[in-house]
mmCIF file of C-alpha atoms in Angstrom:
data_model
loop_
_atom_site.group_PDB
_atom_site.id
_atom_site.type_symbol
_atom_site.label_atom_id
_atom_site.label_comp_id
_atom_site.label_asym_id
_atom_site.label_seq_id
_atom_site.Cartn_x
_atom_site.Cartn_y
_atom_site.Cartn_z
ATOM 1 C CA MET A 36 -21.114 -10.723 -69.384
ATOM 2 C CA PRO A 37 -24.866 -10.208 -69.003
ATOM 3 C CA LEU A 38 -26.779 -11.064 -65.871
ATOM 4 C CA THR A 39 -28.256 -14.537 -66.427
ATOM 5 C CA ALA A 40 -31.317 -16.351 -65.126
ATOM 6 C CA GLY A 41 -32.731 -19.779 -65.850
ATOM 7 C CA ILE A 42 -36.498 -20.130 -66.175
ATOM 8 C CA VAL A 43 -38.004 -23.294 -64.679
ATOM 9 C CA GLY A 44 -41.494 -24.516 -63.867
ATOM 10 C CA LEU A 45 -44.075 -27.183 -64.562
ATOM 11 C CA PRO A 46 -45.581 -27.415 -68.059
ATOM 12 C CA ASN A 47 -48.432 -24.988 -68.835
ATOM 13 C CA VAL A 48 -47.666 -22.466 -66.090
ATOM 14 C CA GLY A 49 -46.787 -19.680 -68.559
ATOM 15 C CA LYS A 50 -43.017 -20.184 -68.854
ATOM 16 C CA SER A 51 -42.786 -20.007 -72.620
ATOM 17 C CA THR A 52 -45.418 -17.276 -72.878
ATOM 18 C CA LEU A 53 -43.331 -15.175 -70.503
ATOM 19 C CA PHE A 54 -40.161 -16.015 -72.407
ATOM 20 C CA ASN A 55 -41.804 -14.995 -75.689
ATOM 21 C CA ALA A 56 -42.784 -11.701 -74.134
ATOM 22 C CA ILE A 57 -39.490 -10.686 -72.588
ATOM 23 C CA THR A 58 -37.324 -11.672 -75.543
ATOM 24 C CA LYS A 59 -39.769 -11.051 -78.424
ATOM 25 C CA SER A 60 -38.725 -14.501 -79.617
ATOM 26 C CA GLN A 61 -41.044 -16.930 -81.353
ATOM 27 C CA VAL A 62 -40.661 -19.758 -78.861
ATOM 28 C CA GLU A 63 -43.410 -22.304 -79.202
ATOM 29 C CA ALA A 64 -45.978 -21.958 -76.433
ATOM 30 C CA ALA A 65 -48.688 -24.574 -76.792
ATOM 31 C CA ASN A 66 -51.282 -25.980 -74.435
ATOM 32 C CA TYR A 67 -49.644 -29.331 -73.873
ATOM 33 C CA PRO A 68 -46.666 -30.614 -71.879
ATOM 34 C CA PHE A 69 -43.173 -30.587 -73.402
ATOM 35 C CA ALA A 70 -43.970 -28.052 -76.166
ATOM 36 C CA THR A 71 -40.515 -26.598 -75.497
ATOM 37 C CA ILE A 72 -38.073 -29.378 -76.349
ATOM 38 C CA GLN A 73 -34.934 -27.302 -76.891
ATOM 39 C CA PRO A 74 -33.404 -24.840 -74.453
ATOM 40 C CA ASN A 75 -34.021 -21.272 -75.599
ATOM 41 C CA VAL A 76 -31.797 -18.323 -74.793
ATOM 42 C CA GLY A 77 -32.761 -14.677 -75.185
ATOM 43 C CA VAL A 78 -30.986 -11.477 -74.222
ATOM 44 C CA VAL A 79 -32.946 -8.327 -73.379
ATOM 45 C CA GLU A 80 -31.852 -4.795 -72.641
ATOM 46 C CA VAL A 81 -32.413 -3.622 -69.089
ATOM 47 C CA PRO A 82 -34.416 -0.384 -69.164
ATOM 48 C CA ASP A 83 -32.688 2.404 -67.230
ATOM 49 C CA ASP A 84 -34.093 5.932 -67.036
ATOM 50 C CA ARG A 85 -30.672 7.175 -65.962
ATOM 51 C CA VAL A 86 -29.147 6.109 -69.279
ATOM 52 C CA ASP A 87 -32.011 7.813 -71.124
ATOM 53 C CA ARG A 88 -31.327 11.017 -69.207
ATOM 54 C CA LEU A 89 -27.599 10.889 -69.979
ATOM 55 C CA VAL A 90 -28.446 10.490 -73.664
ATOM 56 C CA GLU A 91 -30.526 13.683 -73.460
ATOM 57 C CA LEU A 92 -27.579 15.539 -71.950
ATOM 58 C CA PHE A 93 -24.624 14.151 -73.954
ATOM 59 C CA HIS A 94 -26.203 13.238 -77.332
ATOM 60 C CA PRO A 95 -23.794 10.297 -77.753
ATOM 61 C CA LYS A 96 -23.049 8.444 -80.980
ATOM 62 C CA LYS A 97 -23.819 5.180 -79.211
ATOM 63 C CA THR A 98 -26.093 4.110 -76.323
ATOM 64 C CA ILE A 99 -25.602 0.781 -74.563
ATOM 65 C CA TYR A 100 -27.808 -0.572 -71.787
ATOM 66 C CA THR A 101 -26.795 -3.442 -69.555
ATOM 67 C CA THR A 102 -28.381 -6.767 -70.479
ATOM 68 C CA PHE A 103 -30.245 -9.672 -68.909
ATOM 69 C CA GLU A 104 -30.020 -13.177 -70.388
ATOM 70 C CA PHE A 105 -32.859 -15.659 -69.901
ATOM 71 C CA THR A 106 -32.604 -19.388 -70.553
ATOM 72 C CA ASP A 107 -35.922 -21.221 -70.876
ATOM 73 C CA ILE A 108 -35.958 -25.016 -70.628
ATOM 74 C CA ALA A 109 -38.663 -27.634 -71.106
ATOM 75 C CA GLY A 110 -41.196 -27.938 -68.290
ATOM 76 C CA LEU A 111 -40.128 -30.193 -65.444
ATOM 77 C CA VAL A 112 -42.548 -32.782 -64.085
ATOM 78 C CA LYS A 113 -42.644 -35.002 -61.013
ATOM 79 C CA GLY A 114 -39.994 -37.704 -61.444
ATOM 80 C CA ALA A 115 -37.866 -35.669 -63.878
ATOM 81 C CA SER A 116 -34.728 -36.617 -61.950
ATOM 82 C CA LYS A 117 -35.611 -40.272 -62.654
ATOM 83 C CA GLY A 118 -36.113 -39.692 -66.362
ATOM 84 C CA GLU A 119 -39.771 -38.617 -66.501
ATOM 85 C CA GLY A 120 -40.566 -35.956 -69.093
ATOM 86 C CA LEU A 121 -37.948 -33.922 -70.930
ATOM 87 C CA GLY A 122 -37.035 -31.049 -68.632
ATOM 88 C CA ASN A 123 -34.313 -32.851 -66.686
ATOM 89 C CA GLN A 124 -32.334 -33.256 -69.917
ATOM 90 C CA PHE A 125 -31.889 -29.504 -70.034
ATOM 91 C CA LEU A 126 -31.013 -28.716 -66.424
ATOM 92 C CA SER A 127 -27.360 -28.496 -67.472
ATOM 93 C CA ASN A 128 -28.300 -25.456 -69.551
ATOM 94 C CA ILE A 129 -29.156 -23.430 -66.449
ATOM 95 C CA ARG A 130 -26.304 -24.568 -64.223
ATOM 96 C CA LEU A 131 -24.174 -21.581 -65.207
ATOM 97 C CA THR A 132 -26.876 -18.966 -64.625
ATOM 98 C CA ASP A 133 -26.706 -16.460 -61.763
ATOM 99 C CA ALA A 134 -30.240 -17.048 -60.490
ATOM 100 C CA ILE A 135 -33.320 -19.179 -61.118
ATOM 101 C CA CYS A 136 -36.732 -17.759 -61.989
ATOM 102 C CA HIS A 137 -39.370 -20.309 -61.006
ATOM 103 C CA VAL A 138 -42.630 -19.557 -62.820
ATOM 104 C CA VAL A 139 -45.627 -20.613 -60.716
ATOM 105 C CA ARG A 140 -49.227 -20.759 -61.909
ATOM 106 C CA CYS A 141 -51.459 -18.560 -59.755
ATOM 107 C CA PHE A 142 -54.583 -18.419 -61.908
ATOM 108 C CA ASP A 143 -57.596 -20.608 -62.639
ATOM 109 C CA ASP A 144 -58.501 -21.378 -66.248
ATOM 110 C CA ALA A 145 -60.478 -24.474 -67.229
ATOM 111 C CA ASP A 146 -59.209 -24.168 -70.815
ATOM 112 C CA ILE A 147 -55.554 -24.556 -69.799
ATOM 113 C CA THR A 148 -54.806 -28.009 -68.468
ATOM 114 C CA HIS A 149 -52.584 -28.472 -65.421
ATOM 115 C CA VAL A 150 -50.190 -31.402 -65.532
ATOM 116 C CA GLU A 151 -51.075 -32.246 -61.891
ATOM 117 C CA GLY A 152 -54.834 -31.880 -62.483
ATOM 118 C CA SER A 153 -55.420 -28.817 -60.288
ATOM 119 C CA VAL A 154 -53.939 -25.416 -59.414
ATOM 120 C CA ASP A 155 -51.843 -25.582 -56.235
ATOM 121 C CA PRO A 156 -48.743 -23.344 -56.341
ATOM 122 C CA ILE A 157 -47.189 -24.696 -53.127
ATOM 123 C CA ARG A 158 -47.409 -28.285 -54.386
ATOM 124 C CA ASP A 159 -45.965 -27.162 -57.734
ATOM 125 C CA ILE A 160 -43.081 -25.381 -56.016
ATOM 126 C CA GLU A 161 -42.326 -28.466 -53.933
ATOM 127 C CA ILE A 162 -42.277 -30.643 -57.067
ATOM 128 C CA ILE A 163 -39.794 -28.415 -58.877
ATOM 129 C CA ASN A 164 -37.627 -27.834 -55.819
ATOM 130 C CA LEU A 165 -37.425 -31.573 -55.195
ATOM 131 C CA GLU A 166 -36.311 -32.202 -58.779
ATOM 132 C CA LEU A 167 -33.588 -29.553 -58.444
ATOM 133 C CA ILE A 168 -32.521 -31.095 -55.120
ATOM 134 C CA MET A 169 -32.348 -34.573 -56.649
ATOM 135 C CA ALA A 170 -30.285 -33.264 -59.577
ATOM 136 C CA ASP A 171 -27.830 -31.678 -57.130
ATOM 137 C CA LEU A 172 -27.752 -34.823 -55.001
ATOM 138 C CA ALA A 173 -26.658 -36.816 -58.049
ATOM 139 C CA THR A 174 -23.851 -34.296 -58.659
ATOM 140 C CA VAL A 175 -22.697 -34.400 -55.027
ATOM 141 C CA GLU A 176 -22.799 -38.196 -54.792
ATOM 142 C CA ASN A 177 -20.842 -38.486 -58.015
ATOM 143 C CA ARG A 178 -18.157 -36.184 -56.621
ATOM 144 C CA ILE A 179 -18.014 -38.078 -53.312
ATOM 145 C CA SER A 180 -17.452 -41.367 -55.132
ATOM 146 C CA LYS A 181 -14.481 -39.810 -56.942
ATOM 147 C CA ILE A 182 -12.697 -38.246 -53.962
ATOM 148 C CA GLU A 183 -13.629 -40.549 -51.068
ATOM 149 C CA ARG A 184 -10.833 -43.074 -51.566
ATOM 150 C CA LYS A 185 -8.251 -40.354 -52.252
ATOM 151 C CA ALA A 186 -9.244 -38.483 -49.108
ATOM 152 C CA LYS A 187 -9.336 -41.472 -46.779
ATOM 153 C CA THR A 188 -6.321 -43.293 -48.174
ATOM 154 C CA ASN A 189 -3.893 -40.443 -48.829
ATOM 155 C CA LYS A 190 -5.212 -38.167 -46.081
ATOM 156 C CA GLU A 191 -4.732 -35.150 -48.345
ATOM 157 C CA LYS A 192 -5.813 -31.999 -46.527
ATOM 158 C CA ASP A 193 -7.734 -30.471 -49.445
ATOM 159 C CA ALA A 194 -9.417 -33.751 -50.345
ATOM 160 C CA LEU A 195 -10.490 -34.314 -46.735
ATOM 161 C CA ALA A 196 -11.933 -30.781 -46.523
ATOM 162 C CA GLU A 197 -13.827 -31.232 -49.779
ATOM 163 C CA LEU A 198 -15.141 -34.626 -48.720
ATOM 164 C CA ALA A 199 -16.420 -33.226 -45.414
ATOM 165 C CA LEU A 200 -18.154 -30.413 -47.284
ATOM 166 C CA MET A 201 -19.713 -32.761 -49.825
ATOM 167 C CA GLU A 202 -20.988 -35.050 -47.075
ATOM 168 C CA LYS A 203 -22.563 -32.043 -45.337
ATOM 169 C CA LEU A 204 -24.260 -31.063 -48.595
ATOM 170 C CA ARG A 205 -25.423 -34.629 -49.195
ATOM 171 C CA GLU A 206 -26.999 -34.762 -45.740
ATOM 172 C CA SER A 207 -28.922 -31.552 -46.419
ATOM 173 C CA LEU A 208 -30.072 -32.608 -49.896
ATOM 174 C CA GLU A 209 -31.126 -36.074 -48.686
ATOM 175 C CA SER A 210 -33.327 -34.399 -46.083
ATOM 176 C CA GLY A 211 -35.039 -32.387 -48.839
ATOM 177 C CA LYS A 212 -33.277 -29.097 -48.115
ATOM 178 C CA PRO A 213 -31.518 -27.026 -50.831
ATOM 179 C CA ALA A 214 -27.759 -26.480 -50.832
ATOM 180 C CA ARG A 215 -28.323 -22.794 -50.003
ATOM 181 C CA SER A 216 -29.599 -23.866 -46.569
ATOM 182 C CA VAL A 217 -26.107 -25.141 -45.659
ATOM 183 C CA GLU A 218 -23.885 -22.595 -43.910
ATOM 184 C CA LEU A 219 -20.862 -22.021 -46.152
ATOM 185 C CA ASP A 220 -17.783 -19.848 -45.777
ATOM 186 C CA ASP A 221 -15.790 -18.335 -48.665
ATOM 187 C CA ASP A 222 -13.470 -21.352 -48.869
ATOM 188 C CA ASP A 223 -16.464 -23.709 -49.049
ATOM 189 C CA ARG A 224 -18.031 -21.684 -51.864
ATOM 190 C CA GLU A 225 -14.783 -21.716 -53.800
ATOM 191 C CA ARG A 226 -14.491 -25.507 -53.422
ATOM 192 C CA ILE A 227 -17.947 -26.170 -54.865
ATOM 193 C CA LYS A 228 -18.053 -23.329 -57.398
ATOM 194 C CA ALA A 229 -17.168 -25.613 -60.308
ATOM 195 C CA PHE A 230 -20.167 -27.870 -59.652
ATOM 196 C CA SER A 231 -22.716 -25.064 -60.219
ATOM 197 C CA LEU A 232 -25.268 -26.548 -57.832
ATOM 198 C CA LEU A 233 -28.794 -25.530 -58.824
ATOM 199 C CA THR A 234 -30.152 -25.226 -55.292
ATOM 200 C CA LEU A 235 -27.286 -22.942 -54.289
ATOM 201 C CA LYS A 236 -28.561 -20.271 -56.667
ATOM 202 C CA PRO A 237 -30.890 -17.509 -55.467
ATOM 203 C CA MET A 238 -34.535 -18.250 -56.322
ATOM 204 C CA ILE A 239 -37.139 -15.798 -57.566
ATOM 205 C CA TYR A 240 -40.713 -17.070 -57.702
ATOM 206 C CA VAL A 241 -42.557 -15.521 -60.652
ATOM 207 C CA ALA A 242 -46.258 -15.717 -59.773
ATOM 208 C CA ASN A 243 -48.163 -15.777 -63.072
ATOM 209 C CA MET A 244 -51.721 -14.532 -62.591
ATOM 210 C CA SER A 245 -54.680 -13.343 -64.654
ATOM 211 C CA GLU A 246 -55.090 -9.939 -66.298
ATOM 212 C CA GLU A 247 -57.825 -9.048 -63.815
ATOM 213 C CA GLU A 248 -55.824 -9.957 -60.702
ATOM 214 C CA ILE A 249 -52.416 -8.489 -61.599
ATOM 215 C CA VAL A 250 -53.654 -4.973 -60.743
ATOM 216 C CA ASN A 251 -54.103 -6.030 -57.093
ATOM 217 C CA PRO A 252 -51.944 -9.144 -56.682
ATOM 218 C CA ASN A 253 -52.349 -9.248 -52.913
ATOM 219 C CA GLU A 254 -56.001 -10.157 -53.414
ATOM 220 C CA ASN A 255 -54.904 -13.368 -55.153
ATOM 221 C CA ALA A 256 -54.976 -16.186 -52.570
ATOM 222 C CA TYR A 257 -52.462 -18.273 -54.537
ATOM 223 C CA TYR A 258 -50.013 -15.344 -54.594
ATOM 224 C CA GLN A 259 -50.365 -14.842 -50.843
ATOM 225 C CA ARG A 260 -49.442 -18.471 -50.214
ATOM 226 C CA VAL A 261 -46.382 -18.198 -52.449
ATOM 227 C CA CYS A 262 -45.304 -15.036 -50.588
ATOM 228 C CA GLU A 263 -45.576 -16.814 -47.233
ATOM 229 C CA LEU A 264 -43.435 -19.701 -48.461
ATOM 230 C CA ALA A 265 -40.857 -17.397 -50.038
ATOM 231 C CA GLN A 266 -40.553 -15.406 -46.819
ATOM 232 C CA ASP A 267 -39.748 -18.599 -44.897
ATOM 233 C CA GLU A 268 -37.141 -19.509 -47.534
ATOM 234 C CA HIS A 269 -35.695 -15.971 -47.783
ATOM 235 C CA ASN A 270 -36.518 -15.909 -51.493
ATOM 236 C CA LEU A 271 -38.313 -13.235 -53.522
ATOM 237 C CA VAL A 272 -41.689 -13.249 -55.299
ATOM 238 C CA VAL A 273 -42.633 -11.163 -58.344
ATOM 239 C CA PRO A 274 -46.252 -10.995 -59.570
ATOM 240 C CA VAL A 275 -46.643 -10.970 -63.369
ATOM 241 C CA CYS A 276 -49.275 -11.571 -66.002
ATOM 242 C CA ALA A 277 -47.542 -13.363 -68.870
ATOM 243 C CA LYS A 278 -50.395 -12.464 -71.251
ATOM 244 C CA ILE A 279 -49.974 -8.755 -70.542
ATOM 245 C CA GLU A 280 -46.192 -9.027 -70.885
ATOM 246 C CA GLU A 281 -46.705 -10.592 -74.299
ATOM 247 C CA GLU A 282 -48.912 -7.686 -75.344
ATOM 248 C CA LEU A 283 -46.392 -5.168 -74.007
ATOM 249 C CA SER A 284 -43.603 -6.756 -76.036
ATOM 250 C CA GLU A 285 -45.328 -5.612 -79.235
ATOM 251 C CA LEU A 286 -45.470 -1.941 -78.192
ATOM 252 C CA ASP A 287 -42.930 0.869 -78.313
ATOM 253 C CA LYS A 288 -41.822 2.661 -75.147
ATOM 254 C CA GLU A 289 -44.520 5.372 -75.165
ATOM 255 C CA GLU A 290 -47.293 2.898 -75.978
ATOM 256 C CA LYS A 291 -46.095 0.652 -73.142
ATOM 257 C CA GLN A 292 -46.349 3.480 -70.643
ATOM 258 C CA GLU A 293 -49.858 4.379 -71.820
ATOM 259 C CA PHE A 294 -50.949 0.735 -71.678
ATOM 260 C CA LEU A 295 -49.582 0.282 -68.143
ATOM 261 C CA GLN A 296 -51.212 3.521 -66.991
ATOM 262 C CA ASP A 297 -54.546 2.371 -68.382
ATOM 263 C CA LEU A 298 -54.174 -0.843 -66.385
ATOM 264 C CA GLY A 299 -53.141 1.011 -63.252
ATOM 265 C CA ILE A 300 -49.735 -0.722 -63.135
ATOM 266 C CA ALA A 301 -46.554 1.245 -62.454
ATOM 267 C CA GLU A 302 -44.019 -1.130 -64.033
ATOM 268 C CA SER A 303 -43.987 -4.160 -66.279
ATOM 269 C CA GLY A 304 -43.450 -7.629 -64.857
ATOM 270 C CA LEU A 305 -40.105 -7.813 -66.657
ATOM 271 C CA ASP A 306 -38.879 -4.690 -64.855
ATOM 272 C CA HIS A 307 -39.960 -6.235 -61.549
ATOM 273 C CA VAL A 308 -38.127 -9.494 -62.315
ATOM 274 C CA ILE A 309 -34.926 -7.650 -63.235
ATOM 275 C CA LYS A 310 -35.025 -5.467 -60.120
ATOM 276 C CA ALA A 311 -35.636 -8.550 -57.973
ATOM 277 C CA ALA A 312 -32.646 -10.274 -59.582
ATOM 278 C CA TYR A 313 -30.412 -7.265 -58.903
ATOM 279 C CA ARG A 314 -31.619 -7.160 -55.301
ATOM 280 C CA ILE A 315 -31.192 -10.850 -54.569
ATOM 281 C CA LEU A 316 -27.737 -10.917 -56.213
ATOM 282 C CA ASP A 317 -26.540 -7.662 -54.564
ATOM 283 C CA LEU A 318 -25.950 -6.006 -57.928
ATOM 284 C CA CYS A 319 -25.754 -2.303 -58.782
ATOM 285 C CA THR A 320 -25.131 -0.146 -61.859
ATOM 286 C CA PHE A 321 -22.436 2.401 -62.606
ATOM 287 C CA LEU A 322 -22.502 4.611 -65.663
ATOM 288 C CA THR A 323 -20.089 6.039 -68.219
ATOM 289 C CA ALA A 324 -21.009 9.079 -70.272
ATOM 290 C CA GLY A 325 -19.580 11.138 -73.104
ATOM 291 C CA GLU A 326 -20.088 12.251 -76.684
ATOM 292 C CA ASP A 327 -18.985 8.876 -78.028
ATOM 293 C CA GLU A 328 -21.028 6.633 -75.742
ATOM 294 C CA CYS A 329 -23.395 6.514 -72.786
ATOM 295 C CA ARG A 330 -23.449 3.108 -71.116
ATOM 296 C CA ALA A 331 -24.643 1.194 -68.059
ATOM 297 C CA TRP A 332 -22.439 -1.416 -66.375
ATOM 298 C CA THR A 333 -23.469 -4.023 -63.796
ATOM 299 C CA PHE A 334 -21.238 -4.610 -60.772
ATOM 300 C CA LYS A 335 -21.379 -6.405 -57.437
ATOM 301 C CA LYS A 336 -22.174 -4.232 -54.415
ATOM 302 C CA GLY A 337 -18.997 -3.556 -52.447
ATOM 303 C CA MET A 338 -16.615 -3.620 -55.429
ATOM 304 C CA LYS A 339 -13.815 -1.063 -55.433
ATOM 305 C CA ALA A 340 -12.987 1.324 -58.268
ATOM 306 C CA PRO A 341 -10.192 -0.789 -59.851
ATOM 307 C CA GLN A 342 -12.474 -3.843 -59.964
ATOM 308 C CA CYS A 343 -15.199 -1.836 -61.676
ATOM 309 C CA ALA A 344 -12.616 -0.512 -64.123
ATOM 310 C CA GLY A 345 -11.765 -4.143 -64.880
ATOM 311 C CA ILE A 346 -15.379 -4.772 -65.909
ATOM 312 C CA ILE A 347 -14.795 -2.401 -68.829
ATOM 313 C CA HIS A 348 -11.357 -3.827 -69.682
ATOM 314 C CA THR A 349 -8.801 -5.855 -67.733
ATOM 315 C CA ASP A 350 -6.095 -3.330 -68.690
ATOM 316 C CA PHE A 351 -8.076 -0.618 -66.892
ATOM 317 C CA GLU A 352 -7.805 -2.572 -63.645
ATOM 318 C CA LYS A 353 -4.141 -3.460 -64.066
ATOM 319 C CA GLY A 354 -3.087 0.115 -64.795
ATOM 320 C CA PHE A 355 -5.655 1.884 -62.623
ATOM 321 C CA ILE A 356 -4.573 5.343 -61.435
ATOM 322 C CA ARG A 357 -7.791 7.017 -60.288
ATOM 323 C CA ALA A 358 -11.466 7.450 -61.076
ATOM 324 C CA GLU A 359 -13.098 10.770 -61.879
ATOM 325 C CA CYS A 360 -16.518 10.435 -60.299
ATOM 326 C CA TYR A 361 -19.812 12.230 -59.808
ATOM 327 C CA SER A 362 -23.313 11.044 -59.003
ATOM 328 C CA PHE A 363 -26.140 10.668 -61.496
ATOM 329 C CA ALA A 364 -28.302 12.808 -59.199
ATOM 330 C CA ASP A 365 -25.845 15.693 -59.638
ATOM 331 C CA ILE A 366 -25.642 15.499 -63.436
ATOM 332 C CA ASP A 367 -29.412 15.141 -63.570
ATOM 333 C CA GLN A 368 -29.778 18.396 -61.639
ATOM 334 C CA LEU A 369 -26.837 20.414 -63.001
ATOM 335 C CA GLU A 370 -27.100 19.076 -66.570
ATOM 336 C CA SER A 371 -23.448 19.340 -67.658
ATOM 337 C CA GLU A 372 -19.996 18.203 -66.565
ATOM 338 C CA HIS A 373 -18.852 21.818 -66.650
ATOM 339 C CA ALA A 374 -21.537 22.702 -64.094
ATOM 340 C CA ILE A 375 -20.540 19.629 -62.054
ATOM 341 C CA LYS A 376 -16.949 20.932 -61.832
ATOM 342 C CA GLU A 377 -18.074 24.487 -61.085
ATOM 343 C CA ALA A 378 -20.211 23.220 -58.209
ATOM 344 C CA GLY A 379 -17.316 21.171 -56.797
ATOM 345 C CA LYS A 380 -19.197 17.909 -57.333
ATOM 346 C CA LEU A 381 -16.472 16.167 -59.353
ATOM 347 C CA ARG A 382 -14.435 13.840 -57.122
ATOM 348 C CA LEU A 383 -11.137 12.064 -57.658
ATOM 349 C CA GLU A 384 -11.271 8.601 -56.113
ATOM 350 C CA GLY A 385 -8.459 6.131 -55.549
ATOM 351 C CA LYS A 386 -7.998 2.381 -55.336
ATOM 352 C CA GLU A 387 -9.918 1.975 -52.079
ATOM 353 C CA TYR A 388 -13.060 3.790 -53.234
ATOM 354 C CA ILE A 389 -16.181 1.598 -53.016
ATOM 355 C CA VAL A 390 -18.297 2.357 -56.076
ATOM 356 C CA GLN A 391 -21.914 3.347 -55.435
ATOM 357 C CA ASP A 392 -25.023 2.632 -57.486
ATOM 358 C CA GLY A 393 -25.551 5.495 -59.948
ATOM 359 C CA ASP A 394 -21.931 6.708 -59.964
ATOM 360 C CA VAL A 395 -20.826 8.190 -63.291
ATOM 361 C CA LEU A 396 -17.177 7.212 -63.709
ATOM 362 C CA HIS A 397 -14.258 8.048 -65.959
ATOM 363 C CA PHE A 398 -11.202 5.887 -65.291
ATOM 364 C CA ARG A 399 -7.617 7.049 -65.609
ATOM 365 C CA PHE A 400 -5.081 4.286 -66.169
ATOM 366 C CA ALA A 401 -1.548 3.639 -67.414
ATOM 367 C CA LEU A 402 -0.642 0.892 -69.850
#
């Protein structure tokens, strides 16, 4: 399964332009509210220099990068939870995503209308966050109405625990705070997992700014305000220029690098967004390499070798025996598996081994 993120924001903040860029899809991006009236899904490959290096060394028949799936929905507006606009109709499409990318307008342009009449990223963030909170509140209240009688009448232990949790969530949401602000243990998270609460998901603010300002984003006053808010919320901020990303999407890898160098930018906005998503979700990458295939795999930090084997195939986890392991840094330096073995860098790891980012693994298993 690819890493998934839902893209939200007010109309005309650059959501669809960014989506066009990162997926090379022809999603309509027009200068009026509600241009996007159907949810759009696009899957992109995650660039990884380590995979490129393994390809140089192994010359595989097949190369597979890990992927990132974006879902773009219609722009939300104030009152969406009460039926205003179209965006609220599509919130269900991002309930199953891993994280939310909230695109915020951080540029002035008299030719691009703002649905609220002026550029104010903090106000815009508050509008969207409130709509997500109200959508979650409706979900929580609906669940409470279904289990309240069962819990209070039958005194079922599980029902009482769930009711107490839902009431705690309702109290937080009614006070304008997201579900992620409520302290939850593992049992709590398991109880509410099926409801896919929007405000429980990690949030990445994507600050969309002009071509001139993206080179030095910290000089953008709007961006600074978003950073201050995100720090208070323990969320992340990524500066991008959707226009530049759109231009980059039309170039090959070498042309992209030249274009970015000319601009004085080290990485594309898409790369920044992906890295932020990995960081906020505690995700890492392990690698597999050989003549048949070189491939990147995404896993959760802290996972043990059998669990990572299960990402490739459930049978690998069930019949796990051991993992033959070496680091990417070692293969990058020594340039062959033979040299890895000669240098004593090949390790045999068992069921308790915690896989590290950049491990190159070969799993041994029994059917």
